[in-house]
Coordinates of C-alpha atoms in Angstrom, one line a residue:
X731 CA 2.6 7.1 16.7
X732 CA 1.8 5.3 19.9
X733 CA 3.4 2.5 21.8
X734 CA 1.8 -0.7 20.5
X735 CA 5.1 -2.6 20.2
X736 CA 4.7 -6.0 21.8
X737 CA 7.5 -8.0 23.4
X738 CA 8.9 -10.6 21.0
X739 CA 8.6 -14.2 22.0
X740 CA 11.8 -16.1 23.0
X741 CA 12.8 -19.7 22.7
X742 CA 12.4 -22.1 25.6
X743 CA 15.0 -24.7 26.5
X744 CA 15.7 -27.6 24.2
X745 CA 13.7 -30.9 24.2
X746 CA 16.8 -33.0 24.2
X747 CA 16.6 -35.9 26.6
X748 CA 19.8 -35.6 28.5
X749 CA 20.4 -31.9 28.9
X750 CA 19.8 -30.4 32.3
X751 CA 18.3 -32.0 35.4
X752 CA 15.0 -33.8 35.3
X753 CA 12.9 -35.1 38.1
X754 CA 9.6 -36.8 37.3
X755 CA 7.8 -39.6 35.4
X756 CA 9.3 -41.4 32.4
X757 CA 7.9 -44.0 30.0
X758 CA 9.3 -47.5 29.3
X759 CA 12.0 -46.2 26.9
X760 CA 13.2 -43.5 29.3
X761 CA 11.5 -40.4 27.8
X762 CA 10.1 -37.7 30.0
X763 CA 6.4 -38.7 30.1
X764 CA 3.9 -37.5 32.7
X765 CA 4.4 -34.9 35.4
X766 CA 7.9 -33.6 35.9
X767 CA 10.3 -30.8 36.7
X768 CA 13.2 -29.8 34.4
X769 CA 16.1 -27.4 35.3
X770 CA 18.1 -26.4 32.2
X771 CA 21.8 -25.5 32.2
X772 CA 21.0 -21.8 31.8
X773 CA 18.8 -21.8 34.9
X774 CA 15.4 -21.9 33.2
X775 CA 12.9 -24.1 35.0
X776 CA 9.9 -26.0 33.6
X777 CA 7.3 -27.7 35.8
X778 CA 4.4 -29.5 34.1
X779 CA 3.3 -32.2 31.8
X780 CA 5.3 -34.2 29.2
X781 CA 4.4 -36.6 26.5
X782 CA 7.1 -38.7 24.8
X783 CA 9.9 -36.3 25.9
X784 CA 8.1 -33.1 24.9
X785 CA 6.3 -30.5 27.0
X786 CA 2.6 -31.2 26.7
X787 CA -0.5 -30.2 28.7
X788 CA -0.4 -27.6 31.4
X789 CA 2.9 -26.2 32.6
X790 CA 4.9 -23.3 34.0
X791 CA 8.1 -22.2 32.3
X792 CA 10.4 -19.7 34.1
X793 CA 13.1 -17.9 32.2
X794 CA 16.0 -17.3 34.6
X795 CA 17.9 -14.6 32.7
X796 CA 14.9 -12.6 31.4
X797 CA 12.8 -12.9 34.5
X798 CA 9.8 -14.0 32.3
X799 CA 7.2 -16.6 33.0
X800 CA 4.8 -18.6 30.9
X801 CA 1.9 -20.5 32.5
X802 CA -0.5 -22.4 30.3
X803 CA -1.0 -25.1 27.7
X804 CA 1.6 -26.9 25.6
X805 CA 1.4 -29.2 22.7
X806 CA 4.2 -31.1 21.0
X807 CA 6.8 -29.0 23.0
X808 CA 5.3 -25.6 22.0
X809 CA 3.1 -23.1 23.7
X810 CA -0.3 -24.0 22.2
X811 CA -3.8 -23.3 23.6
X812 CA -4.6 -20.8 26.4
X813 CA -1.8 -19.3 28.4
X814 CA -0.3 -16.2 30.1
X815 CA 3.2 -14.8 29.5
X816 CA 4.6 -12.2 31.9
X817 CA 7.4 -10.2 30.3
X818 CA 10.6 -8.7 31.7
X819 CA 9.2 -5.1 31.6
X820 CA 6.0 -6.2 33.5
X821 CA 3.8 -6.4 30.4
X822 CA 1.4 -9.4 30.4
X823 CA -0.3 -11.3 27.6
X824 CA -3.2 -13.6 28.3
X825 CA -4.9 -15.5 25.5
X826 CA -4.5 -18.0 22.7
X827 CA -1.3 -19.5 21.4
X828 CA -0.6 -21.5 18.2
X829 CA 2.8 -23.3 17.8
X830 CA 4.6 -20.9 20.2
X831 CA 3.1 -17.7 18.8
X832 CA 0.3 -15.5 20.1
X833 CA -2.8 -16.2 18.1
X834 CA -6.6 -16.1 18.3
X835 CA -8.2 -13.9 21.0
X836 CA -5.9 -12.3 23.5
X837 CA -5.2 -9.3 25.8
X838 CA -1.9 -7.5 26.1
X839 CA -1.4 -5.1 29.0
X840 CA 1.5 -2.7 28.8
X841 CA 3.5 -1.5 31.9
X842 CA 2.0 2.0 31.5
X843 CA -1.6 0.6 31.6
X844 CA -2.3 0.7 27.9
X845 CA -4.2 -2.4 26.7
X846 CA -4.9 -4.2 23.5
X847 CA -7.8 -6.7 23.4
X848 CA -8.7 -8.5 20.3
X849 CA -7.5 -10.9 17.6
X850 CA -3.9 -12.0 17.0
X851 CA -2.0 -13.9 14.4
X852 CA 1.7 -14.8 14.0
X853 CA 2.5 -13.0 17.3
X854 CA 1.0 -9.6 16.5
X855 CA -2.5 -7.9 16.6
X856 CA -4.3 -9.0 13.5
X857 CA -8.1 -8.8 12.9
X858 CA -10.7 -7.0 15.0
X859 CA -9.3 -5.3 18.2
X860 CA -9.3 -2.4 20.5
X861 CA -6.2 -0.5 21.9
X862 CA -7.0 1.6 25.0
X863 CA -4.8 4.5 26.1
X864 CA -4.5 4.8 29.9
X865 CA -3.3 8.4 29.8
X866 CA -6.3 10.0 28.2
X867 CA -9.1 7.3 28.1
X868 CA -9.1 7.3 24.3
X869 CA -9.2 4.1 22.3
X870 CA -8.6 2.8 18.8
X871 CA -11.2 0.2 17.7
X872 CA -11.0 -1.4 14.3
X873 CA -9.2 -3.7 11.9
X874 CA -5.5 -4.5 12.5
X875 CA -3.1 -6.0 10.0
X876 CA 0.4 -7.1 11.0
X877 CA 0.3 -5.3 14.3
X878 CA -1.0 -2.0 12.9
X879 CA -4.5 -0.5 12.7
X880 CA -5.6 0.1 9.1
X881 CA -9.2 1.2 9.6
X882 CA -11.6 2.0 12.4
X883 CA -12.6 4.5 15.0
X884 CA -10.5 6.7 17.4
X885 CA -12.9 7.3 20.3
X886 CA -12.1 10.2 22.6
X887 CA -13.1 10.6 26.3
X888 CA -15.4 13.6 25.5
X889 CA -17.5 11.5 23.2
X890 CA -16.0 12.8 19.9
X891 CA -14.5 10.4 17.4
X892 CA -12.6 10.0 14.2
X893 CA -13.6 7.2 11.8
X894 CA -11.7 6.3 8.7
X895 CA -8.4 5.0 7.4
X896 CA -5.1 4.7 9.2
X897 CA -1.4 4.3 8.3
X898 CA 1.5 3.7 10.6
X899 CA -1.1 3.7 13.5
X900 CA -2.1 7.3 12.6
X901 CA -5.2 8.7 10.8
X902 CA -4.3 8.8 7.1
X903 CA -6.6 9.0 4.0
X904 CA -10.4 9.5 3.9
X905 CA -12.3 9.8 7.1
X906 CA -14.7 11.8 9.2
X907 CA -14.8 13.6 12.6
X908 CA -17.9 13.5 14.8
X909 CA -17.9 16.4 17.3
X910 CA -21.0 17.3 19.3
X911 CA -23.9 17.1 16.8
X912 CA -21.8 17.6 13.7
X913 CA -20.0 15.4 11.2
X914 CA -17.1 16.7 9.1
X915 CA -15.8 14.6 6.3
X916 CA -12.4 14.9 4.6
X917 CA -9.0 13.3 4.6
X918 CA -5.7 13.3 6.3
X919 CA -2.9 14.2 3.9
X920 CA 0.7 13.5 4.6
X921 CA 2.7 16.7 4.3
X922 CA 6.3 15.4 4.6
X923 CA 6.2 12.1 2.7
X924 CA 9.6 10.8 1.8
X925 CA 10.5 10.7 -1.9
X926 CA 9.4 7.6 -3.7
X927 CA 12.2 5.0 -4.2
X928 CA 13.6 4.6 -7.6
X929 CA 12.2 1.7 -9.5
X930 CA 14.9 -0.5 -11.1
X931 CA 14.4 -1.9 -14.5
X932 CA 13.1 -5.5 -14.3
X933 CA 15.5 -8.2 -15.0
X934 CA 14.6 -11.1 -17.3
X935 CA 13.2 -13.9 -15.2
X936 CA 15.2 -17.1 -14.9
X937 CA 13.8 -20.5 -14.3
X938 CA 13.8 -21.4 -10.7
X939 CA 14.8 -24.8 -9.2
X940 CA 11.9 -26.8 -7.7
X941 CA 11.2 -25.7 -4.2
X942 CA 12.9 -22.3 -4.6
X943 CA 10.9 -19.4 -3.0
X944 CA 11.2 -15.7 -3.7
X945 CA 11.8 -13.5 -0.7
X946 CA 8.7 -11.6 0.4
X947 CA 8.9 -7.9 1.1
X948 CA 7.9 -7.0 4.6
X949 CA 5.7 -4.1 5.6
X950 CA 7.0 -0.6 5.2
X951 CA 8.9 0.4 8.4
X952 CA 6.9 2.2 11.0
X953 CA 7.5 6.0 11.0
X954 CA 6.0 9.2 12.4
X955 CA 4.1 11.1 9.8
X956 CA 3.1 14.8 9.7
X957 CA -0.4 15.0 8.4
X958 CA -2.9 17.8 7.7
X959 CA -6.7 17.4 7.9
X960 CA -8.3 18.6 4.7
X961 CA -12.1 19.0 5.0
X962 CA -14.2 18.1 1.9
X963 CA -16.2 21.1 0.4
X964 CA -19.6 21.4 2.1
X965 CA -18.8 18.3 4.2
X966 CA -20.3 19.6 7.5
X967 CA -23.4 17.5 8.4
X968 CA -25.6 17.0 11.4
X969 CA -25.0 13.7 13.2
X970 CA -27.9 11.4 13.3

């Protein structure tokens, strides 16, 4: 697999009125309102707009301990709109934010020069996007779900490409290779798949209280697969 892990977002300082040192405008009831500068007890610094005690409008937030910085839009105390986050390891995200999470169109540049450009949701790549590898000028272009590519093209520097399905950010399932003037169809088959987990007998369902929610299962943990390319019989064709 490849390094598409993105830095997780961190919480900013509290919106409580009397924590830290504030210099700037206030409204008639003493709330931070207008332009101001806030220094938090942990050393974090925010410079920018406030509305009724909450960060709002354009601002810059510097994380003292993590050596991170966000510069961009806020709404109701959360990163919301367009903004840029520079992370501890030198990675940088520039793009949309919704209620504190990366969302919409955005670009994430890794310290090694790799880059993802495309759609985001809930802080991870989700939708149409392209991940470019700096080391070999190849790129993955396709559909992403929950931070992983699930279908699309792997484009190589020599002009060849793989098109098809992906799993755990690796080719898996039906697809095709285009090399030179030929197309070969087939599928990637996993050769070392772990045994399927035992399925427990279902228990009788009990009536739930109002408002109760069942825990949702997360995605299968990312792992490195060993796969084998199996060409389909008579699958070699001329590329159009």
